[in-house]
Amino acid sequence: MGVSIKEIARLTGVSRGTVDRALNDRAGIDPAVKEKVLKVATEQGYRSNKAGRILGLRKKPLRIGVQMPSEGNDFFLGVRAGLERAVAARADFGVSMALRTMKGFDPTLQVRQVRDLLAEGIQALALVPISHPDILALLEELHERHLPVLTVNTDIVGGKRLGYVGTDYLSSGLAAGGVLRLLADGRPLRVLVLTGSFRMLGHNQRVEGFRRALESSAPGLSILGVEETEDDDGIAYGKLSAALDRTPAPEAVYVAAGGVAGACRAIEEHGVAGIGPGRVRIIGNDLTPAIRDYLERGVLTATIGQQPFEQGYQAIRLLFDHHVDGTLPPDRTLTHNEIVIAENLKGGTP
Amino acid sequence: MGVSIKEIARLTGVSRGTVDRALNDRAGIDPAVKEKVLKVATEQGYRSNKAGRILGLRKKPLRIGVQMPSEGNDFFLGVRAGLERAVAARADFGVSMALRTMKGFDPTLQVRQVRDLLAEGIQALALVPISHPDILALLEELHERHLPVLTVNTDIVGGKRLGYVGTDYLSSGLAAGGVLRLLADGRPLRVLVLTGSFRMLGHNQRVEGFRRALESSAPGLSILGVEETEDDDGIAYGKLSAALDRTPAPEAVYVAAGGVAGACRAIEEHGVAGIGPGRVRIIGNDLTPAIRDYLERGVLTATIGQQPFEQGYQAIRLLFDHHVDGTLPPDRTLTHNEIVIAENLKGGTP
DNA sequence: CTGAAAGCGCTTACAG
DNA sequence: CTGAAAGCGCTTACAG
């Protein structure tokens, strides 16, 4: 392979320690010497060796903090599985994880949990950020402390972070619209959209993507209305039940956020589950155990998965690579919007 | 973390070299000493450290041979990208790759190319095996030489190999059937199936999965016939064109192997592209540039992707981990059967 | 059969 | 500011 630090030291006529100082921007080195070392390194096309670096770094192993508002949200089980798998695969490289979770979306609590992690001495953070000024301020502070942060699953507008790993919400809505386009097979259908909250950027982006899909390639599909579920199954159940009793009743439903199971229950209890004339087709999001069950039983028509395992796995991988190498992660690492139906539920990666 | 080899040596009262001999089944060690070392190691819960091992092994880096009948088959471009990415990510760990490709399915040539790789000194092999006695014999020989082999994309019945990374063909056909179930939305549809060859196990499994999907959940869909394309676009074009002129004409087509682009061309030229009444819906496999184009233009309804990038990536990962650790790969590592339509073509991992 | 040494490519105290 | 040394956890010749 390439040249080693030893070789650079020999060529420059300095010690390996000095080469290390020059290459890694450490303090206490004569600028002239540094320049000379850097010049030789460039000439030789020096690239630090990851294996050597990992072993050398073992005295101060990388502890990654993770904070997510995931309690009571099965989606994050998948993210967690991915985080854990990635950490396990790198345990021998000195990687470990400290996890804090909470229920709901209280920014004060999120700040507190992140501070707890900092007190524990984490050197990098993966965060599912709440959209709130306090979180923006926190990110600003972490940036100044040079603590690398990755946002996961949800990004935060204007937040300082190294990168984002998660869903492209617009594409997610597009995919849902696409499935309904196929289902309609050229016929008109009245669609009710249930979103989580109009105040959630991601939710709105999904609805927007859905609209665009219909407009551009399925003009026969008309949106009856867009209602909020507050990510709550009970509310989703209530609103959809009411809609099914009204005239004209929806012939299809797109649940753009939480409440998929509640909506499925409403459809099932109204005796209109399934596809075909007189039935109410329903497209959801994510693949929790409850959603999986509705898919298998033929109540839920399809769901758009956002690869939670992959989100967790990549977050760890990117933070570790950055730690070792200084490799900068892409600004946005987007997971694929998987179309999942009963028939491709099994098999394949999580 | 855990104990090191140094600690085991100290506790057993032998040198590190001897511990290494015991732990790694090397020759030249007193059985009694070996037993003692092993006992201590077990007591201490010793697990070798991957970082140390990788650096220690740098003197004889891992060269992985890859042979695939991929020329003229765009699908394998994705596999290759995955292979290359995984090798690049491990280049600092001493991993490199030697690749041999060929056009068509000549077992004699496959054997020769593998022998070339062996002559180059490869220490592991990823192979897209042709189903042929010569290949079985080759695998037997490699097994005796203790050369780890992974079959990729296609498995070979009765072949000795460490594991398989690739598609679950039955599930792939199931997924295709599921998409057509949605498209039919409860109505009857006449479906023509175009397969590659009745002599290809994978192709037959796909057709079987497709049949099962229809039988179990879409009884209204009837299979008009199953015809062979020999994986050739010209033949697929010819056979489908003829079928579209017959009565009753198919209302949907499932192309279970090669020939997707040819079939799309037939549909387009007959002026029946698209979905809806009077149109011929078509489900294909894989996501080559040509297929992607037909999806975008609305000729191809959907395609079932088998994650070629992932197949290549995982093959390298598993062979490397086995080399370092002795970790045995799963017998079958199955990729997900992705449902790809125009609306979820973009974004996400390759 | 066994041990002591050198080395993989880096980092980190410790002297000076 | 700089160098020499020790160390990360392993493997591999080389003596004996």
XYZ file of C-alpha atoms (C1' of nucleotides) in Angstrom:
732
model
C 0.000 0.000 0.000
C 0.998 3.589 0.459
C 3.725 5.144 2.525
C 3.667 5.107 6.314
C 4.320 7.807 8.850
C 7.692 6.200 9.439
C 8.655 6.718 5.819
C 7.535 10.350 5.868
C 9.601 10.867 9.014
C 12.669 9.355 7.363
C 12.257 11.416 4.202
C 11.734 14.644 6.113
C 14.464 13.915 8.628
C 12.251 14.362 11.686
C 10.758 11.971 14.211
C 7.461 10.152 13.830
C 6.034 12.202 16.660
C 6.681 15.377 14.734
C 5.103 13.973 11.620
C 2.080 13.096 13.708
C 1.927 16.652 15.021
C 2.071 18.103 11.534
C -0.403 15.757 9.994
C -2.982 15.973 12.749
C -2.798 19.676 13.466
C -1.549 19.157 16.986
C -0.107 22.000 18.983
C 3.567 22.648 19.563
C 5.280 22.418 16.230
C 7.447 24.857 14.325
C 5.394 26.147 11.381
C 8.353 25.740 9.047
C 8.846 22.107 10.053
C 5.141 21.492 9.730
C 5.154 22.879 6.237
C 8.082 20.715 5.241
C 6.419 17.578 6.577
C 3.158 18.414 4.842
C 4.973 18.979 1.595
C 6.670 15.595 1.725
C 3.423 13.934 2.748
C 1.627 15.439 -0.213
C 4.385 14.455 -2.600
C 4.281 10.893 -1.365
C 0.502 10.855 -1.494
C 0.360 9.981 2.166
C -2.981 8.802 3.533
C -3.224 7.700 7.121
C -3.911 4.037 7.613
C -7.180 3.296 9.326
C -6.055 0.048 10.908
C -3.055 1.673 12.521
C -5.089 4.599 13.660
C -7.772 2.469 15.252
C -5.234 0.522 17.248
C -3.372 3.652 18.227
C -6.594 5.235 19.415
C -7.585 2.366 21.649
C -6.478 4.164 24.751
C -9.284 6.645 24.348
C -12.104 4.710 22.773
C -15.039 6.413 21.069
C -18.180 6.716 23.097
C -21.161 7.779 21.019
C -24.180 9.345 22.674
C -27.631 8.794 21.218
C -30.759 10.665 22.215
C -34.169 10.035 20.713
C -37.800 10.719 21.567
C -38.594 7.093 20.880
C -40.457 5.692 23.834
C -43.859 4.425 22.872
C -42.852 4.579 19.217
C -42.154 1.174 17.742
C -40.517 2.650 14.697
C -37.462 3.448 16.756
C -37.028 -0.181 17.731
C -35.650 -0.676 14.255
C -33.364 2.347 14.527
C -32.100 1.028 17.817
C -31.418 -2.393 16.354
C -29.327 -0.754 13.655
C -27.417 1.345 16.178
C -26.664 -1.698 18.279
C -25.566 -3.817 15.374
C -23.188 -1.142 14.135
C -21.734 -0.633 17.595
C -21.279 -4.382 18.082
C -19.486 -4.650 14.746
C -17.058 -1.956 15.951
C -16.737 -2.972 19.585
C -13.230 -4.274 18.923
C -12.365 -0.881 17.536
C -13.295 0.728 20.821
C -16.777 1.937 19.964
C -19.501 2.016 22.583
C -22.837 3.756 22.899
C -24.745 5.613 25.600
C -28.454 5.814 24.860
C -31.114 8.136 26.262
C -34.713 7.916 25.198
C -37.803 9.811 26.229
C -41.525 9.825 25.607
C -42.993 12.733 23.726
C -41.369 15.863 22.406
C -40.276 18.027 25.319
C -37.279 20.125 24.222
C -36.250 20.845 27.801
C -36.000 17.152 28.510
C -34.105 16.568 25.304
C -31.585 19.226 26.273
C -31.231 17.704 29.708
C -30.658 14.210 28.387
C -28.037 15.455 25.963
C -26.301 17.257 28.819
C -26.319 14.026 30.792
C -24.603 12.344 27.891
C -22.011 15.082 27.694
C -21.353 14.693 31.398
C -20.723 11.011 30.734
C -17.987 12.050 28.345
C -19.440 11.192 24.957
C -17.354 12.285 21.998
C -20.026 12.245 19.321
C -23.801 12.476 19.233
C -26.619 11.044 17.178
C -29.799 12.988 17.778
C -33.412 12.842 16.637
C -33.927 16.565 17.094
C -37.085 18.311 18.166
C -37.776 21.449 16.125
C -37.345 24.072 18.823
C -35.093 27.080 19.461
C -33.580 25.398 22.513
C -32.370 22.563 20.357
C -30.948 24.982 17.809
C -29.055 26.678 20.621
C -27.828 23.330 21.885
C -26.544 22.398 18.449
C -24.789 25.737 18.214
C -23.069 25.059 21.517
C -22.019 21.552 20.536
C -20.650 22.928 17.300
C -18.475 25.352 19.228
C -17.254 22.550 21.439
C -16.308 20.667 18.272
C -18.521 17.764 19.180
C -19.665 16.036 15.985
C -23.452 15.683 15.725
C -25.547 13.703 13.280
C -29.286 14.260 13.035
C -31.200 11.050 12.554
C -34.622 10.364 11.036
C -35.656 14.009 11.287
C -33.553 16.994 10.376
C -33.805 20.425 11.951
C -33.928 23.546 9.806
C -30.946 25.792 10.482
C -29.380 23.403 12.959
C -25.614 23.031 12.956
C -24.783 19.415 12.393
C -22.256 17.328 10.534
C -24.930 15.575 8.532
C -28.368 14.028 8.427
C -29.268 10.360 8.110
C -32.875 9.580 7.428
C -35.891 9.732 5.242
C -36.564 11.963 2.294
C -40.099 12.828 3.308
C -41.130 14.252 -0.010
C -40.110 11.057 -1.809
C -41.894 9.057 0.807
C -45.175 10.775 -0.039
C -44.433 10.370 -3.726
C -44.035 6.640 -3.259
C -47.366 6.426 -1.435
C -49.033 8.313 -4.257
C -47.438 5.953 -6.728
C -48.870 2.903 -5.025
C -52.318 4.445 -5.112
C -51.855 5.261 -8.764
C -51.267 1.566 -9.464
C -54.179 0.552 -7.324
C -56.526 2.905 -9.138
C -55.372 1.477 -12.451
C -56.701 4.470 -14.321
C -60.018 4.741 -12.485
C -61.025 7.698 -10.321
C -60.804 7.288 -6.566
C -61.618 9.602 -3.678
C -58.748 9.728 -1.212
C -58.684 10.930 2.367
C -55.332 11.992 3.735
C -54.596 11.663 7.441
C -51.472 13.522 8.504
C -49.900 13.816 11.937
C -49.667 17.531 12.444
C -49.638 20.572 10.182
C -46.810 21.887 12.334
C -44.485 19.030 11.488
C -42.286 19.748 8.498
C -41.807 16.086 7.634
C -45.525 15.404 7.686
C -46.253 18.319 5.402
C -43.528 17.223 3.023
C -45.075 13.784 2.806
C -48.484 15.216 1.977
C -46.891 17.481 -0.580
C -45.095 14.550 -2.205
C -48.349 12.641 -2.276
C -50.148 15.544 -3.942
C -47.452 15.839 -6.541
C -47.647 12.157 -7.402
C -51.381 12.422 -7.970
C -51.154 15.637 -9.946
C -48.439 14.488 -12.254
C -49.542 10.973 -13.004
C -52.888 10.107 -11.505
C -55.259 13.016 -12.124
C -58.258 10.761 -11.573
C -57.419 10.565 -7.900
C -58.985 13.357 -5.897
C -58.126 14.345 -2.370
C -61.266 14.558 -0.248
C -59.473 16.287 2.576
C -56.448 16.336 4.840
C -56.997 15.809 8.558
C -54.678 15.711 11.558
C -54.279 12.672 13.786
C -51.734 14.134 16.184
C -49.900 10.836 15.608
C -52.531 9.194 17.754
C -54.282 5.943 16.890
C -57.421 6.900 18.791
C -57.813 10.168 16.923
C -57.045 8.495 13.611
C -59.694 5.910 14.382
C -62.272 8.548 15.287
C -61.678 10.806 12.311
C -61.622 8.006 9.777
C -64.726 6.382 11.277
C -66.583 9.651 10.902
C -65.348 10.089 7.331
C -66.481 6.598 6.386
C -69.985 7.457 7.529
C -70.145 10.645 5.514
C -71.110 10.990 1.868
C -69.121 10.851 -0.281
C -67.049 8.367 1.654
C -63.378 7.927 0.853
C -62.423 4.973 -1.306
C -58.798 5.114 -0.250
C -56.809 6.544 2.648
C -53.227 7.689 2.959
C -51.935 7.917 6.493
C -48.872 10.122 6.208
C -47.694 9.853 9.810
C -48.725 8.152 13.064
C -52.152 6.601 13.490
C -51.914 3.875 10.871
C -53.106 1.160 13.228
C -56.033 3.278 14.388
C -57.063 3.949 10.809
C -56.828 0.245 9.997
C -59.048 -0.554 12.916
C -61.668 1.914 11.721
C -61.692 0.315 8.286
C -61.885 -3.153 9.695
C -64.757 -2.326 12.006
C -66.662 -0.712 9.173
C -66.375 -3.982 7.265
C -64.667 -2.326 4.317
C -61.194 -3.837 4.688
C -59.384 -5.083 1.614
C -59.130 -4.062 -1.997
C -61.668 -4.100 -4.785
C -64.972 -2.293 -5.326
C -66.638 -1.113 -2.160
C -63.479 -1.584 -0.118
C -61.282 1.141 1.294
C -57.640 0.803 0.316
C -55.188 2.234 2.802
C -51.534 3.171 2.497
C -49.500 3.718 5.644
C -45.994 4.470 6.780
C -43.373 2.389 8.570
C -43.407 -1.233 9.564
C -44.055 -1.729 13.252
C -45.336 -5.054 14.595
C -48.921 -3.750 14.581
C -48.613 -2.501 11.020
C -47.070 -5.764 9.930
C -50.034 -7.572 11.364
C -52.542 -5.419 9.469
C -50.596 -6.009 6.257
C -50.618 -9.758 6.737
C -54.323 -9.765 7.436
C -55.075 -7.815 4.294
C -56.454 -4.732 6.016
C -53.533 -2.456 5.227
C -52.883 -2.377 1.492
C -49.285 -1.208 1.558
C -46.886 0.748 3.705
C -43.902 2.924 2.914
C -40.907 1.808 4.945
C -38.045 4.178 5.687
C -35.402 1.614 6.630
C -35.054 2.333 10.344
C -32.338 -0.277 10.814
C -30.300 1.342 8.093
C -30.732 4.774 9.687
C -29.323 3.573 12.988
C -26.531 1.596 11.376
C -25.347 4.377 9.111
C -25.410 6.943 11.911
C -22.857 4.933 13.876
C -20.791 4.130 10.835
C -20.534 7.762 9.777
C -19.662 9.020 13.248
C -17.006 6.352 13.672
C -15.420 7.028 10.292
C -15.351 10.709 11.101
C -13.668 9.997 14.402
C -10.985 7.808 12.910
C -10.284 9.565 9.689
C -11.888 12.919 9.881
C -14.039 11.736 6.963
C -16.928 14.118 6.545
C -20.303 12.433 6.124
C -22.552 13.534 3.257
C -24.835 16.421 4.169
C -27.813 14.121 3.737
C -27.756 10.332 3.730
C -31.203 9.315 2.553
C -32.708 5.912 3.057
C -34.795 4.232 0.412
C -38.567 4.514 0.471
C -39.516 0.882 0.436
C -42.896 -0.212 -0.765
C -43.943 -3.037 1.490
C -46.974 -5.226 0.849
C -48.013 -8.564 2.320
C -46.034 -10.449 -0.317
C -42.606 -8.893 0.256
C -42.829 -8.617 4.004
C -40.508 -11.510 4.637
C -36.886 -11.976 3.808
C -34.130 -9.551 3.134
C -32.336 -7.153 5.369
C -34.190 -5.608 8.288
C -12.651 -4.295 27.016
C -11.784 -7.947 27.420
C -8.469 -9.619 28.181
C -5.624 -9.616 25.705
C -3.336 -12.372 24.519
C -0.688 -10.876 26.754
C -2.847 -11.378 29.808
C -3.643 -14.980 28.873
C 0.080 -15.606 28.439
C 0.826 -14.163 31.849
C -1.927 -16.159 33.547
C -0.896 -19.404 31.888
C 2.801 -18.801 32.367
C 3.713 -19.194 28.686
C 4.769 -16.802 25.962
C 2.419 -14.859 23.696
C 3.608 -16.936 20.753
C 2.438 -20.102 22.447
C -0.918 -18.602 23.260
C -1.220 -17.669 19.624
C -0.433 -21.240 18.612
C -3.052 -22.664 20.937
C -5.762 -20.197 20.056
C -5.293 -20.396 16.320
C -4.731 -24.105 15.945
C -1.221 -23.697 14.662
C 1.162 -26.619 14.439
C 3.967 -27.327 16.880
C 2.471 -27.128 20.336
C 2.335 -29.618 23.181
C -1.294 -30.797 23.456
C -1.173 -30.452 27.232
C 0.018 -26.847 27.012
C -2.572 -26.107 24.384
C -5.284 -27.457 26.622
C -4.097 -25.366 29.533
C -4.056 -22.198 27.459
C -7.482 -22.914 26.054
C -8.826 -23.486 29.547
C -7.545 -20.152 30.789
C -8.803 -18.406 27.658
C -12.263 -19.832 28.163
C -12.292 -18.886 31.837
C -11.323 -15.337 30.980
C -13.844 -15.199 28.164
C -11.094 -14.336 25.741
C -12.138 -13.097 22.322
C -9.506 -12.029 19.847
C -9.471 -8.347 19.062
C -10.245 -7.548 15.473
C -8.198 -4.345 15.360
C -5.081 -6.099 16.593
C -5.612 -8.981 14.266
C -6.046 -6.778 11.226
C -2.832 -4.926 11.902
C -0.970 -8.128 12.650
C -2.170 -9.650 9.391
C -1.014 -6.754 7.249
C 2.017 -8.647 6.096
C -0.149 -11.020 4.148
C -3.102 -8.976 3.017
C -6.341 -10.586 1.864
C -6.812 -10.837 -1.841
C -10.336 -11.790 -2.810
C -11.044 -13.300 -6.202
C -14.363 -12.637 -7.907
C -15.654 -14.431 -10.955
C -18.973 -13.710 -12.585
C -20.662 -14.334 -15.925
C -21.634 -10.711 -16.051
C -20.541 -9.278 -19.347
C -23.439 -7.930 -21.321
C -25.619 -8.070 -18.206
C -26.205 -4.669 -16.680
C -27.528 -6.147 -13.473
C -24.003 -7.043 -12.470
C -22.879 -3.442 -12.733
C -24.644 -2.939 -9.420
C -23.033 -6.001 -7.893
C -19.676 -4.755 -9.024
C -20.259 -1.327 -7.510
C -21.033 -3.006 -4.202
C -17.918 -5.150 -4.403
C -15.754 -2.150 -5.137
C -17.217 -0.018 -2.385
C -16.698 -2.750 0.190
C -13.126 -3.333 -0.944
C -12.368 0.388 -0.846
C -13.748 0.645 2.684
C -11.348 -2.127 3.725
C -8.335 -1.157 1.648
C -6.546 0.068 4.776
C -7.145 -3.338 6.280
C -5.255 -4.959 3.444
C -8.184 -6.060 1.306
C -7.933 -6.096 -2.459
C -9.871 -7.736 -5.244
C -9.085 -9.565 -8.467
C -12.021 -9.672 -10.840
C -12.718 -11.949 -13.796
C -15.847 -11.637 -15.861
C -17.086 -13.432 -18.914
C -19.953 -13.372 -21.362
C -22.395 -16.231 -21.318
C -22.442 -19.394 -19.277
C -19.557 -21.608 -20.344
C -18.519 -23.754 -17.371
C -15.139 -24.537 -18.899
C -14.337 -20.861 -19.124
C -15.578 -20.281 -15.587
C -13.263 -23.012 -14.324
C -10.366 -21.543 -16.240
C -10.940 -18.038 -14.908
C -11.137 -19.321 -11.354
C -7.876 -21.196 -11.900
C -6.292 -17.991 -13.131
C -7.385 -16.312 -9.925
C -5.927 -19.128 -7.851
C -2.658 -18.779 -9.729
C -2.675 -15.127 -8.772
C -2.778 -16.208 -5.162
C -6.282 -15.270 -4.070
C -7.221 -16.398 -0.590
C -11.008 -16.277 -0.897
C -13.494 -16.417 -3.732
C -16.853 -14.886 -4.549
C -18.477 -16.757 -7.405
C -21.664 -16.504 -9.431
C -21.737 -20.228 -10.155
C -22.992 -21.910 -13.285
C -25.066 -24.998 -12.542
C -22.786 -27.638 -13.989
C -20.908 -30.723 -12.740
C -17.555 -29.103 -13.512
C -18.367 -26.277 -11.156
C -19.461 -28.714 -8.457
C -16.133 -30.484 -8.849
C -14.284 -27.174 -8.677
C -16.071 -26.231 -5.460
C -15.207 -29.616 -4.021
C -11.557 -29.009 -4.825
C -11.562 -25.534 -3.336
C -13.199 -26.910 -0.233
C -10.363 -29.412 0.151
C -7.846 -26.640 -0.294
C -9.622 -24.768 2.493
C -10.284 -21.823 0.262
C -13.415 -20.025 1.463
C -16.037 -19.577 -1.256
C -19.206 -17.537 -1.258
C -21.800 -17.999 -3.985
C -23.323 -14.727 -5.074
C -26.676 -13.941 -6.707
C -27.240 -17.579 -7.710
C -26.647 -20.607 -5.563
C -25.674 -24.035 -6.816
C -27.444 -27.145 -5.575
C -25.087 -29.495 -3.779
C -22.117 -27.157 -4.142
C -19.687 -26.869 -1.252
C -19.507 -23.266 -0.180
C -19.274 -21.226 2.980
C -22.489 -19.381 2.261
C -24.727 -17.742 -0.292
C -25.466 -14.057 -0.725
C -28.299 -13.191 -3.022
C -31.917 -13.266 -3.923
C -34.627 -15.457 -2.543
C -36.146 -16.259 -5.923
C -39.385 -17.650 -4.579
C -40.034 -14.457 -2.598
C -39.147 -12.439 -5.632
C -41.943 -14.106 -7.614
C -44.276 -13.675 -4.668
C -43.599 -9.944 -4.633
C -44.343 -9.681 -8.350
C -47.605 -11.527 -7.818
C -48.438 -9.170 -4.977
C -48.002 -6.104 -7.138
C -50.301 -7.572 -9.739
C -52.827 -8.370 -7.026
C -52.914 -4.688 -6.093
C -53.133 -3.632 -9.700
C -56.075 -5.942 -10.345
C -57.819 -4.485 -7.307
C -60.166 -7.452 -7.129
C -60.901 -7.681 -10.854
C -59.948 -10.647 -13.053
C -56.913 -10.277 -15.299
C -55.280 -12.591 -17.818
C -51.541 -12.791 -17.218
C -48.795 -14.014 -19.492
C -45.599 -15.143 -17.816
C -42.292 -14.851 -19.645
C -39.497 -16.777 -17.964
C -35.861 -17.127 -18.966
C -35.404 -20.856 -19.161
C -37.166 -23.867 -17.715
C -33.742 -25.271 -16.962
C -32.839 -22.445 -14.589
C -33.718 -23.195 -10.999
C -34.016 -19.527 -10.032
C -36.342 -18.770 -12.908
C -38.617 -21.664 -12.022
C -38.667 -20.584 -8.402
C -39.756 -17.118 -9.403
C -42.605 -18.473 -11.498
C -43.581 -20.763 -8.648
C -43.631 -17.856 -6.184
C -45.729 -15.880 -8.613
C -48.218 -18.726 -8.959
C -48.485 -19.048 -5.216
C -49.186 -15.369 -4.763
C -52.044 -15.553 -7.258
C -53.474 -18.762 -5.843
C -53.448 -17.638 -2.260
C -54.679 -14.099 -2.578
C -55.645 -13.176 -6.108
C -57.700 -16.033 -7.530
C -59.162 -13.744 -10.158
C -55.820 -13.582 -11.899
C -55.360 -16.382 -14.394
C -52.117 -17.410 -16.022
C -52.504 -17.531 -19.758
C -49.244 -19.363 -20.272
C -45.563 -19.478 -19.422
C -43.062 -18.974 -22.239
C -39.271 -18.946 -22.395
C -37.264 -15.904 -23.503
C -33.805 -17.443 -23.106
C -33.014 -14.181 -21.307
C -33.045 -12.516 -24.688
C -34.768 -9.221 -25.439
C -35.347 -10.142 -29.058
C -37.083 -13.384 -28.191
C -39.086 -11.704 -25.445
C -40.160 -9.068 -27.954
C -41.167 -11.677 -30.510
C -43.118 -13.912 -28.174
C -44.965 -11.110 -26.475
C -45.790 -9.432 -29.777
C -47.326 -12.671 -30.981
C -49.279 -13.112 -27.763
C -50.665 -9.582 -27.973
C -52.060 -10.412 -31.413
C -53.762 -13.590 -30.259
C -57.179 -13.885 -28.655
C -57.523 -13.763 -25.754
C -54.674 -11.304 -25.397
C -52.912 -10.924 -22.061
C -53.902 -7.967 -19.906
C -50.756 -8.189 -17.837
C -47.284 -9.654 -18.192
C -44.771 -10.876 -15.660
C -41.231 -11.140 -16.961
C -39.533 -13.405 -14.459
C -36.012 -13.200 -15.878
C -34.174 -11.512 -18.747
C -36.007 -9.893 -21.625
C -37.800 -7.144 -19.710
C -36.716 -4.426 -22.127
C -37.752 -6.517 -25.121
C -41.165 -7.124 -23.614
C -41.565 -3.421 -22.883
C -40.735 -2.608 -26.458
C -43.410 -5.032 -27.708
C -46.013 -3.402 -25.489
C -45.005 0.068 -26.527
C -45.084 -0.738 -30.219
C -48.512 -2.296 -29.850
C -49.726 0.960 -28.393
C -50.928 -0.673 -25.186
C -48.375 0.768 -22.769
C -49.534 2.003 -19.384
C -52.140 1.012 -16.862
C -55.921 1.102 -16.997
C -58.477 -0.650 -19.191
C -57.154 -1.837 -22.522
C -53.556 -1.402 -21.415
C -51.115 -4.177 -20.673
C -49.499 -3.887 -17.256
C -46.048 -5.370 -16.994
C -43.945 -6.381 -14.029
C -40.250 -6.992 -14.520
C -37.126 -7.813 -12.578
C -34.030 -5.808 -11.715
C -33.225 -2.190 -12.332
C -30.819 -1.712 -15.203
C -30.564 1.620 -17.029
C -32.916 0.371 -19.765
C -35.452 -0.837 -17.236
C -35.238 2.396 -15.325
C -36.027 4.248 -18.510
C -39.122 2.159 -19.231
C -40.313 2.752 -15.662
C -39.890 6.494 -15.954
C -41.742 6.566 -19.243
C -44.663 4.644 -17.790
C -44.284 1.577 -19.978
C -43.049 -0.740 -17.262
C -45.486 -0.797 -14.359
C -43.136 -2.031 -11.668
C -39.989 -4.057 -11.233
C -38.725 -6.283 -8.473
C -35.220 -5.241 -7.482
C -32.839 -7.652 -5.814
C -30.369 -5.158 -4.351
C -27.323 -5.915 -6.499
C -25.153 -3.379 -4.683
C -25.959 -5.019 -1.385
C -25.092 -8.436 -2.796
C -21.635 -7.319 -3.821
C -21.024 -5.381 -0.632
C -22.066 -8.170 1.694
C -20.015 -10.760 -0.178
C -16.823 -8.825 0.531
C -17.807 -8.064 4.094
C -18.532 -11.685 4.912
C -15.347 -12.991 3.321
C -13.259 -10.391 5.125
C -14.831 -11.085 8.507
C -14.271 -14.779 7.980
C -10.648 -14.130 7.145
C -10.009 -12.000 10.207
C -12.083 -13.749 12.800
C -13.036 -17.071 11.384
C -16.624 -15.813 11.635
C -18.840 -18.121 9.641
C -21.285 -16.327 7.364
C -24.951 -17.342 7.482
C -25.774 -20.192 5.121
C -27.963 -17.810 3.144
C -27.846 -14.019 3.254
C -30.948 -12.914 1.385
C -31.466 -9.487 -0.037
C -34.786 -7.738 0.081
C -37.178 -7.959 -2.847
C -37.748 -4.305 -3.504
C -40.833 -3.150 -5.310
C -39.731 -0.308 -7.534
C -42.138 1.943 -9.415
C -41.605 5.278 -11.112
C -42.321 7.148 -7.885
C -39.698 5.521 -5.655
C -36.974 5.220 -8.244
C -34.957 8.065 -6.823
C -33.249 8.448 -3.522
C -32.012 5.971 -1.028
C -29.180 3.514 -1.117
C -28.208 1.968 -4.444
C 7.908 -27.723 21.208
C 8.788 -22.827 23.132
C 10.285 -18.058 23.891
C 12.030 -13.517 22.878
C 12.018 -10.174 19.484
C 10.462 -7.498 15.793
C 6.881 -5.638 13.341
C 2.042 -3.960 11.487
C 0.917 1.976 11.487
C -0.428 4.771 14.400
C -0.809 7.762 19.184
C 0.624 9.321 23.532
C 2.928 10.566 27.519
C 7.587 11.777 28.955
C 12.059 13.957 28.734
C 14.747 17.322 27.223
C 9.497 22.780 19.813
C 11.404 17.887 19.194
C 12.786 13.063 19.787
C 13.005 8.502 21.721
C 10.256 5.200 23.820
C 6.343 2.609 24.958
C 2.112 0.926 23.776
C -2.470 -0.632 21.221
C -3.336 -6.517 20.269
C -2.047 -9.316 17.348
C 1.266 -12.353 13.935
C 5.471 -13.999 12.214
C 9.973 -15.421 11.407
C 14.010 -16.751 14.034
C 16.619 -19.065 17.588
C 17.118 -22.545 20.573
